[in-house]
Coordinates of C-alpha atoms in Angstrom, one line a residue:
M36 CA -12.6 37.2 16.9
D37 CA -12.8 36.2 20.5
P38 CA -11.8 39.1 22.8
N39 CA -9.9 37.0 24.9
I40 CA -7.2 36.4 22.5
F41 CA -5.1 39.2 23.3
P42 CA -4.9 40.7 27.1
K43 CA -6.6 44.1 27.6
V44 CA -4.5 47.2 27.2
G45 CA -3.2 48.3 31.0
S46 CA -4.2 45.3 32.8
K47 CA -2.4 43.6 35.2
G48 CA 0.5 42.0 33.4
G49 CA -0.6 42.8 30.4
S50 CA 0.6 45.0 27.4
S51 CA -0.8 46.9 24.3
I52 CA -2.2 45.5 21.8
A53 CA 0.0 46.8 19.2
E54 CA 2.9 44.8 21.3
H55 CA 0.8 41.8 20.9
I56 CA 0.2 42.0 17.1
S57 CA 3.9 42.8 16.5
A58 CA 5.0 39.4 18.6
F59 CA 2.4 37.5 16.3
A60 CA 3.3 39.2 13.1
S61 CA 5.7 36.2 12.1
R62 CA 3.2 33.6 13.1
K63 CA 1.1 32.2 10.5
F64 CA -2.4 31.4 11.2
S65 CA -5.1 29.3 9.5
I66 CA -8.7 29.1 11.1
N67 CA -10.4 26.5 13.0
R68 CA -13.2 25.6 11.2
N69 CA -15.3 24.7 14.4
T70 CA -14.8 27.9 16.2
G71 CA -13.9 30.5 13.9
V72 CA -10.4 31.3 15.7
P73 CA -7.0 31.4 14.7
K74 CA -5.0 28.8 15.2
P75 CA -1.2 28.1 14.5
G76 CA 0.1 27.3 10.8
R77 CA 0.5 23.8 9.8
R78 CA 1.8 21.6 12.8
F79 CA 5.5 20.7 12.6
S80 CA 5.5 22.1 9.1
I81 CA 8.9 23.2 7.7
G82 CA 7.3 25.7 5.0
E83 CA 4.1 27.4 3.8
P84 CA 2.0 25.9 1.4
S85 CA 2.7 27.0 -2.5
I86 CA 0.1 29.0 -4.2
N87 CA -0.6 25.4 -6.1
E88 CA -1.9 24.0 -3.0
T89 CA -3.5 26.9 -1.4
G90 CA -5.7 27.5 -4.7
S91 CA -6.6 24.0 -5.4
K92 CA -9.6 22.3 -4.4
V93 CA -8.0 18.8 -4.2
H94 CA -6.0 19.8 -1.6
R95 CA -8.9 21.6 0.4
Q96 CA -10.7 18.2 0.2
F97 CA -7.6 16.4 1.4
R98 CA -6.9 18.3 4.5
N99 CA -10.7 18.1 5.3
A100 CA -10.7 14.4 4.5
H101 CA -7.8 14.1 7.2
E102 CA -7.5 16.3 9.5
G103 CA -10.8 16.6 11.3
H104 CA -14.8 16.8 10.4
L105 CA -17.6 18.7 12.2
P106 CA -17.9 15.3 14.3
H107 CA -21.0 13.4 14.8
A108 CA -21.2 12.0 18.2
G109 CA -18.7 9.3 18.7
L110 CA -17.4 9.4 14.7
D111 CA -13.9 9.8 13.7
A112 CA -14.4 9.9 10.2
S113 CA -11.1 10.1 9.0
R114 CA -10.9 6.3 10.0
A115 CA -13.2 5.7 7.1
S116 CA -11.0 6.6 4.1
T117 CA -8.0 4.8 2.8
G118 CA -5.9 6.5 -0.3
V119 CA -7.6 4.6 -3.1
V120 CA -11.0 5.0 -1.7
W121 CA -10.5 8.4 -1.5
C122 CA -9.4 8.7 -5.2
T123 CA -12.3 6.6 -6.1
E124 CA -14.5 9.0 -4.1
R125 CA -13.2 12.3 -6.3
A126 CA -13.5 10.4 -9.1
S127 CA -17.2 10.1 -8.9
E128 CA -17.9 13.8 -8.6
F129 CA -16.5 13.5 -12.3
G130 CA -18.7 10.7 -13.3
F131 CA -16.7 7.3 -12.5
L132 CA -19.4 5.7 -11.2
E133 CA -22.1 6.1 -13.7
E134 CA -19.6 5.0 -16.8
P135 CA -16.9 3.5 -15.0
E136 CA -16.1 1.5 -18.7
K137 CA -15.0 4.9 -20.1
W138 CA -12.1 5.5 -17.6
A139 CA -8.8 4.2 -17.0
N140 CA -8.6 3.4 -13.5
L141 CA -4.8 3.3 -12.9
G142 CA -5.3 4.2 -9.1
Q143 CA -6.9 0.5 -7.9
G144 CA -4.2 -2.0 -6.6
A145 CA -5.7 -4.7 -8.8
P146 CA -4.5 -7.0 -11.4
E147 CA -6.7 -8.0 -14.6
V148 CA -8.9 -10.9 -13.7
D149 CA -10.2 -12.4 -17.4
D150 CA -9.2 -15.5 -18.3
D151 CA -7.3 -14.3 -21.5
I152 CA -3.7 -14.3 -20.4
P153 CA -1.9 -16.7 -22.4
G154 CA -0.9 -19.5 -20.1
C155 CA -2.8 -19.0 -17.4
F156 CA -5.0 -21.6 -16.2
P157 CA -8.9 -20.5 -16.4
R158 CA -10.5 -19.7 -13.3
P159 CA -13.7 -21.5 -11.5
K160 CA -17.0 -20.0 -12.9
T161 CA -19.3 -22.0 -10.8
L162 CA -18.8 -23.5 -7.2
Q163 CA -19.7 -26.7 -5.8
L164 CA -21.8 -26.1 -2.4
N165 CA -22.0 -29.1 -0.2
E166 CA -24.2 -29.0 3.4
N167 CA -21.1 -28.7 4.8
S168 CA -20.3 -25.3 3.7
R169 CA -23.2 -24.0 5.3
E170 CA -21.7 -24.4 8.6
Y171 CA -19.6 -21.6 10.6
G172 CA -16.0 -22.7 9.5
P173 CA -12.5 -22.9 11.4
T174 CA -11.7 -19.1 11.9
A175 CA -8.0 -20.4 11.0
G176 CA -9.5 -21.8 8.1
I177 CA -10.2 -25.7 6.7
K178 CA -7.6 -28.2 7.0
P179 CA -7.5 -29.2 3.4
L180 CA -6.6 -25.6 2.2
R181 CA -4.2 -25.0 5.2
Q182 CA -2.6 -28.2 4.0
A183 CA -2.4 -27.3 0.3
V184 CA -0.6 -24.0 1.5
A185 CA 2.0 -25.6 3.4
H186 CA 2.9 -28.2 0.7
L187 CA 3.0 -25.1 -1.9
Y188 CA 5.7 -23.4 0.2
N189 CA 7.7 -26.4 1.0
V190 CA 8.0 -27.4 -2.7
M191 CA 8.8 -24.0 -3.8
H192 CA 10.7 -22.5 -1.0
R193 CA 11.4 -25.6 1.4
E194 CA 12.9 -28.3 -0.9
G195 CA 15.8 -30.4 1.0
K196 CA 15.1 -28.6 4.5
D197 CA 14.7 -30.4 7.5
S198 CA 12.2 -28.0 8.7
Q199 CA 9.0 -28.3 6.8
Y200 CA 5.4 -26.4 7.0
T201 CA 2.3 -28.1 8.0
W202 CA -1.1 -27.4 8.3
E203 CA -0.6 -25.9 11.8
N204 CA 1.7 -23.3 10.3
V205 CA -0.8 -21.6 8.3
A206 CA -3.9 -19.6 9.2
I207 CA -6.4 -18.8 6.4
V208 CA -7.7 -15.3 6.5
P209 CA -10.6 -13.1 4.4
G210 CA -8.0 -10.8 2.4
G211 CA -4.6 -9.3 3.1
R212 CA -6.2 -6.1 5.1
A213 CA -7.8 -8.8 7.5
G214 CA -4.5 -10.9 8.0
L215 CA -2.7 -7.6 8.6
I216 CA -5.1 -6.4 11.5
R217 CA -5.1 -10.0 13.0
I218 CA -1.3 -10.1 13.1
A219 CA -1.7 -6.1 14.5
A220 CA -3.9 -7.7 17.6
V221 CA -1.6 -10.3 18.4
L222 CA 1.6 -8.1 18.5
N223 CA 3.0 -7.5 22.3
N224 CA 4.1 -4.1 23.8
A225 CA 6.8 -3.7 21.1
Y226 CA 8.3 -0.8 19.0
V227 CA 7.0 -1.5 15.4
G228 CA 9.3 -0.3 12.4
F229 CA 7.7 0.2 9.2
F230 CA 9.0 1.7 6.0
I231 CA 8.4 5.0 4.1
P232 CA 7.1 4.7 1.6
D233 CA 4.6 1.7 1.8
Y234 CA 1.3 0.0 1.7
T235 CA -1.4 2.6 2.6
A236 CA -3.7 0.1 4.6
Y237 CA -0.5 -0.3 7.0
N238 CA -1.3 3.3 7.9
E239 CA -4.9 2.4 9.8
M240 CA -3.3 -1.3 11.0
L241 CA -0.7 0.8 12.8
S242 CA -3.2 3.3 14.3
L243 CA -6.0 1.0 15.5
F244 CA -4.1 -0.8 18.1
K245 CA -2.5 0.6 21.3
N246 CA -0.6 -2.3 22.0
F247 CA 2.7 -1.5 20.0
A248 CA 4.4 1.8 19.1
A249 CA 4.7 2.6 15.3
I250 CA 8.0 3.8 14.1
P251 CA 8.8 5.0 10.7
I252 CA 11.5 4.3 8.7
P253 CA 12.2 6.7 5.4
L254 CA 13.9 5.2 2.5
S255 CA 16.1 7.4 0.4
E256 CA 14.6 8.0 -3.2
E257 CA 18.8 8.2 -4.1
E258 CA 19.0 4.9 -3.2
G259 CA 16.2 3.8 -5.0
Y260 CA 14.1 2.8 -1.8
H261 CA 16.2 -0.1 -1.3
I262 CA 16.2 -1.5 2.2
H263 CA 19.9 -2.2 3.5
P264 CA 20.2 -4.8 6.3
E265 CA 22.6 -2.0 7.9
K266 CA 18.9 0.2 8.6
I267 CA 17.4 -3.0 9.8
A268 CA 20.4 -3.6 12.4
E269 CA 20.1 0.1 13.3
E270 CA 16.3 -0.4 14.5
I271 CA 16.9 -3.7 16.4
A272 CA 19.8 -2.2 18.0
R273 CA 17.6 0.8 19.3
G274 CA 15.1 -1.6 20.7
T275 CA 12.8 -2.3 17.8
G276 CA 10.9 -5.9 18.0
V277 CA 8.6 -5.9 15.1
I278 CA 9.8 -4.9 11.4
L279 CA 7.0 -4.8 8.8
T280 CA 7.4 -4.3 4.8
S281 CA 5.8 -5.5 1.6
N282 CA 8.2 -7.4 -0.3
P283 CA 8.2 -6.7 -3.4
R284 CA 7.4 -3.5 -2.2
N285 CA 4.2 -1.2 -2.6
P286 CA 4.3 1.3 -4.3
T287 CA 7.9 1.5 -5.6
G288 CA 8.2 -1.9 -7.3
R289 CA 11.6 -2.9 -6.1
V290 CA 12.2 -6.2 -4.3
I291 CA 14.3 -7.3 -1.4
K292 CA 16.1 -11.0 -2.5
N293 CA 18.8 -13.0 -1.4
P294 CA 21.4 -12.8 -0.2
E295 CA 20.0 -9.3 1.3
L296 CA 16.9 -10.8 2.2
A297 CA 18.5 -13.9 4.1
E298 CA 20.7 -11.4 5.9
I299 CA 17.8 -9.3 7.1
Q300 CA 16.4 -12.5 8.6
D301 CA 19.9 -13.4 10.0
L302 CA 19.8 -9.9 12.2
C303 CA 15.9 -10.4 12.8
R304 CA 16.2 -14.0 14.5
E305 CA 15.9 -13.9 18.0
R306 CA 15.8 -10.3 18.1
A307 CA 12.7 -9.3 16.2
T308 CA 9.3 -10.4 14.3
F309 CA 9.8 -10.1 10.7
V310 CA 6.7 -9.7 8.8
S311 CA 6.9 -10.1 5.4
D312 CA 3.8 -9.0 3.0
E313 CA 4.2 -11.0 -0.1
F314 CA 1.0 -10.5 -1.8
Y315 CA 3.1 -9.3 -5.2
S316 CA 5.8 -12.5 -4.8
G317 CA 4.7 -13.5 -8.1
Y318 CA 5.3 -10.5 -10.2
N319 CA 8.9 -10.8 -10.3
Y320 CA 11.0 -9.8 -13.1
T321 CA 14.4 -10.3 -11.9
S322 CA 14.9 -14.3 -13.0
D323 CA 14.0 -13.4 -16.5
C324 CA 10.5 -14.7 -15.8
D325 CA 10.9 -18.0 -15.0
G326 CA 8.4 -18.4 -12.7
T327 CA 10.4 -18.0 -9.3
T328 CA 8.6 -16.2 -6.5
I329 CA 10.1 -14.4 -3.9
S330 CA 9.6 -15.2 -0.3
A331 CA 11.1 -15.4 3.3
A332 CA 10.1 -19.2 3.4
D333 CA 13.3 -19.7 1.5
N334 CA 15.5 -18.4 4.8
V335 CA 13.5 -19.5 7.5
V336 CA 15.7 -22.2 9.7
D337 CA 12.8 -23.7 12.1
V338 CA 9.4 -23.1 10.9
D339 CA 8.1 -23.1 14.2
E340 CA 11.6 -21.1 16.3
D341 CA 11.9 -18.4 13.4
D342 CA 9.6 -15.3 13.9
V343 CA 8.9 -14.8 10.8
L344 CA 5.1 -13.9 9.3
I345 CA 4.4 -14.2 6.0
I346 CA 1.2 -13.3 4.1
D347 CA 0.0 -13.7 0.9
G348 CA -3.1 -15.0 -0.9
L349 CA -5.3 -15.3 -4.1
T350 CA -5.6 -11.6 -4.6
K351 CA -2.5 -10.6 -6.4
R352 CA -0.8 -13.4 -7.8
F353 CA -4.0 -15.4 -8.8
R354 CA -6.1 -12.4 -9.8
L355 CA -8.8 -13.3 -7.7
P356 CA -9.1 -10.4 -5.6
G357 CA -12.8 -10.5 -5.1
W358 CA -12.8 -14.1 -3.3
R359 CA -11.0 -12.4 -0.2
V360 CA -9.0 -15.7 0.3
A361 CA -5.6 -15.4 2.0
W362 CA -2.9 -16.8 4.5
I363 CA -0.6 -16.3 7.1
I364 CA 2.4 -18.6 7.5
G365 CA 4.4 -18.8 10.5
P366 CA 5.6 -20.6 14.0
K367 CA 2.8 -22.5 15.6
E368 CA 2.3 -20.4 18.5
F369 CA 1.4 -17.6 16.0
I370 CA -0.6 -19.1 14.0
K371 CA -2.7 -20.1 16.9
A372 CA -3.3 -17.0 18.4
I373 CA -3.9 -15.2 14.8
G374 CA -6.7 -18.0 14.0
S375 CA -8.1 -17.6 17.4
C376 CA -8.5 -13.7 17.4
G377 CA -10.4 -13.9 14.1
S378 CA -13.2 -14.9 16.2
Y379 CA -13.6 -11.3 17.5
L380 CA -12.1 -9.6 14.3
D381 CA -13.6 -10.8 11.3
G382 CA -15.2 -14.3 11.8
G383 CA -13.2 -16.0 9.3
T384 CA -13.2 -16.8 5.6
N385 CA -16.1 -17.8 2.8
V386 CA -15.8 -21.4 3.4
P387 CA -16.9 -22.4 -0.8
F388 CA -14.3 -20.4 -1.6
Q389 CA -11.5 -22.1 0.3
E390 CA -12.7 -25.1 -0.9
A391 CA -12.4 -23.8 -4.5
A392 CA -8.9 -22.5 -3.9
I393 CA -7.2 -25.8 -2.9
P394 CA -6.9 -27.4 -6.6
M395 CA -5.1 -24.0 -7.8
L396 CA -2.4 -24.6 -5.4
E397 CA -1.1 -27.7 -6.9
P398 CA 2.6 -26.7 -7.4
G399 CA 3.4 -27.4 -11.1
L400 CA 0.0 -25.7 -11.7
V401 CA 1.4 -22.3 -9.8
K402 CA 4.9 -22.6 -11.2
A403 CA 3.3 -22.5 -15.1
E404 CA 0.7 -19.5 -13.7
M405 CA 3.9 -17.6 -12.6
I406 CA 5.7 -18.2 -15.4
A407 CA 2.7 -16.8 -18.1
L408 CA 2.2 -13.9 -15.5
Q409 CA 5.3 -12.6 -15.3
K410 CA 6.2 -12.3 -19.0
H411 CA 2.4 -10.7 -19.6
F412 CA 3.2 -7.9 -16.9
R413 CA 6.8 -7.3 -17.5
D414 CA 5.5 -6.4 -21.5
K415 CA 2.8 -4.4 -19.8
R416 CA 5.4 -2.7 -17.6
D417 CA 7.8 -2.3 -20.8
Y418 CA 4.8 -0.3 -22.5
V419 CA 3.8 2.0 -19.9
L420 CA 7.8 2.6 -19.4
A421 CA 8.0 3.6 -23.2
R422 CA 4.9 5.7 -23.6
L423 CA 5.9 7.7 -19.9
R424 CA 9.4 8.6 -21.2
A425 CA 7.9 9.7 -24.6
M426 CA 6.0 12.3 -22.6
G427 CA 9.3 13.5 -20.7
F428 CA 8.8 11.6 -17.4
V429 CA 12.0 10.8 -16.0
I430 CA 12.0 7.1 -14.4
K431 CA 15.1 6.8 -12.6
Y432 CA 14.4 3.3 -11.0
V433 CA 12.8 0.6 -13.4
P434 CA 11.0 -1.6 -11.3
D435 CA 11.6 -5.3 -11.0
S436 CA 8.6 -6.4 -9.2
T437 CA 5.0 -6.1 -8.6
F438 CA 2.6 -4.0 -11.5
Y439 CA 3.1 -0.3 -9.9
L440 CA 5.3 2.5 -11.1
W441 CA 6.5 5.2 -8.6
L442 CA 6.2 8.0 -11.2
N443 CA 8.3 11.3 -10.1
L444 CA 6.3 14.6 -11.1
E445 CA 9.2 17.1 -10.6
G446 CA 10.1 17.6 -14.3
L447 CA 6.1 18.4 -15.3
P448 CA 4.8 22.0 -15.3
A449 CA 4.4 23.8 -11.6
P450 CA 0.5 23.4 -11.6
I451 CA 1.1 19.4 -11.7
S452 CA 4.3 18.9 -10.6
D453 CA 2.8 17.6 -7.2
G454 CA 0.6 14.4 -6.5
L455 CA -2.7 15.7 -5.5
N456 CA -3.1 18.6 -8.5
F457 CA -1.4 15.7 -11.0
F458 CA -4.4 13.4 -9.8
Q459 CA -7.0 16.3 -10.3
A460 CA -5.6 16.9 -13.8
C461 CA -6.1 13.4 -14.7
L462 CA -9.2 13.0 -13.3
E463 CA -10.4 15.6 -15.9
E464 CA -9.2 13.3 -18.7
K465 CA -11.1 10.3 -17.1
V466 CA -8.1 8.5 -15.4
I467 CA -7.4 7.4 -11.9
V468 CA -3.8 7.4 -10.2
V469 CA -3.0 7.5 -6.2
P470 CA -0.9 10.7 -5.0
G471 CA 2.2 9.3 -3.3
I472 CA 1.0 11.5 -0.1
F473 CA -0.9 8.2 0.9
F474 CA 2.0 6.2 1.1
D475 CA 3.8 8.4 3.1
L476 CA 2.3 6.5 6.2
N477 CA 1.7 8.7 9.2
P478 CA -0.5 6.6 11.6
A479 CA -0.1 9.0 14.7
R480 CA -0.6 12.0 12.8
R481 CA 2.8 13.8 13.8
R482 CA 3.6 15.1 10.6
D483 CA 2.4 17.5 8.2
L484 CA 1.8 15.6 4.9
F485 CA 2.3 18.4 2.6
D486 CA 6.2 18.5 3.9
S487 CA 6.0 14.8 2.4
P488 CA 9.3 13.5 0.2
C489 CA 6.2 11.5 -1.6
H490 CA 4.3 14.5 -2.0
H491 CA 5.8 14.9 -5.8
F492 CA 4.9 11.3 -6.8
V493 CA 2.3 9.3 -7.7
R494 CA 1.4 5.5 -7.9
F495 CA 0.5 4.2 -11.6
S496 CA -1.0 0.7 -11.8
Y497 CA -0.3 -1.4 -14.6
G498 CA -2.2 -4.3 -13.2
P499 CA -5.4 -3.7 -15.6
K500 CA -5.8 -5.1 -19.3
M501 CA -3.7 -3.4 -21.9
E502 CA -6.5 -1.3 -23.6
T503 CA -6.8 0.3 -20.4
L504 CA -3.2 1.2 -20.0
R505 CA -3.3 2.8 -23.6
M506 CA -6.5 4.8 -22.7
G507 CA -4.7 6.0 -19.4
C508 CA -1.4 6.8 -20.9
D509 CA -3.4 8.8 -23.9
G510 CA -5.4 10.5 -20.8
I511 CA -2.1 11.4 -19.0
E512 CA -0.5 12.5 -22.5
R513 CA -3.3 15.3 -22.9
A514 CA -3.0 16.5 -19.3
V515 CA 0.8 17.2 -19.9
N516 CA 0.3 18.5 -23.0
K517 CA -2.4 20.8 -21.9
Y518 CA -0.3 22.5 -18.9
R519 CA 2.8 22.4 -21.1
N520 CA 1.0 24.4 -23.9
Q521 CA 0.0 27.0 -21.0
E522 CA 3.0 27.1 -19.9
S523 CA 4.5 27.9 -23.3
A524 CA 1.9 30.6 -23.8
V525 CA 2.4 32.6 -20.4
H526 CA 6.4 32.5 -21.4

């Protein structure tokens, strides 16, 4: 121990070691891994970790990954791992990478990609490559695809409106994360309001750039994580210049729809930029699976004046996550900047896949696809809900969109009643879920996440095929029964 921690007895201005020990008796210490010197307990924490945390390997792994590694020069290794990646790394320690077919991966936020959903159109299995596709493509995307996206939104969301999207209102980007990063790069010096819980990748987006300040807006579990227009009004009143949200919402499976969505956009008009992440817009179960998609495009008054940025793509609702083709829609001035910054951020989207995407965006084809998609995924949702409720899970709010369940663990045996320990128990049964703590966005790392209101949740994806869901539910049931039996044996 460093002898200089306490002043010497009898030194000028000093006091006895006993007095110092007494003064520190009520303080809680941990050890700095680099120096071996005690340091104060969890910063901004409201309590000590439970025995289930301190004795848990997975909790130690989480802390090591997110509160600083022994550094290589210039490396911040904590930047390298988002929630799903971290979970996959832990699963690999249990053999996931060697035999993935024996696992139920309910953590990856991806839909099933096969062509066997009744009513869905078959995806291309080959690409036509011409000489033009060998060249660098425009960083804002090729014009024919930009035109196809604009046409799709005009037909599905702007019919009868005077103001219509053109190709100049669309930028094609290489996936949703790249789109979010581009948007972040062009924001000015503003407060950016974001909601808790929300999509894990926002954490990196909100922490990489210094041209804005990220402001968390917690949502209430008691209110079903609903975003009320009054909350938006409060944020704008205190100077928030950008509102960022997924809608439909990841991970809670809730959706903001009209008239409340229109009211939120009215509040933002001429006051704040509204960034609407709509990757789950097709997974909408609020209109009896009639193919209706949710979009802020319905409520835009002037496509070049309303500061509304919409991001979507082929990844989720077209079930093509490997293609990395997405788009941003918004005012021309925004799109011009977003297209240009791609030259130094990501270089643009793969040209052959852009070309292959064009025929998929025919509005009639998309409408039929959405009807089939919604019916299929609603059936999977209902299967999973029934299985989990039969195991004793209390599910207060049935998700009305996306393919996620935000699963509360509070009623489970104590050793698996938090997200990280439940995740660990599931790994032992070859099942992957994502601990809820990853959705408590904390880009500035000002809070200790173990005080998080998301700590006793996991995100469960019913995106995979039905046989995978059955395997996953079977594994979760084994894990729950194992700990219930242990609990019964003790009592």
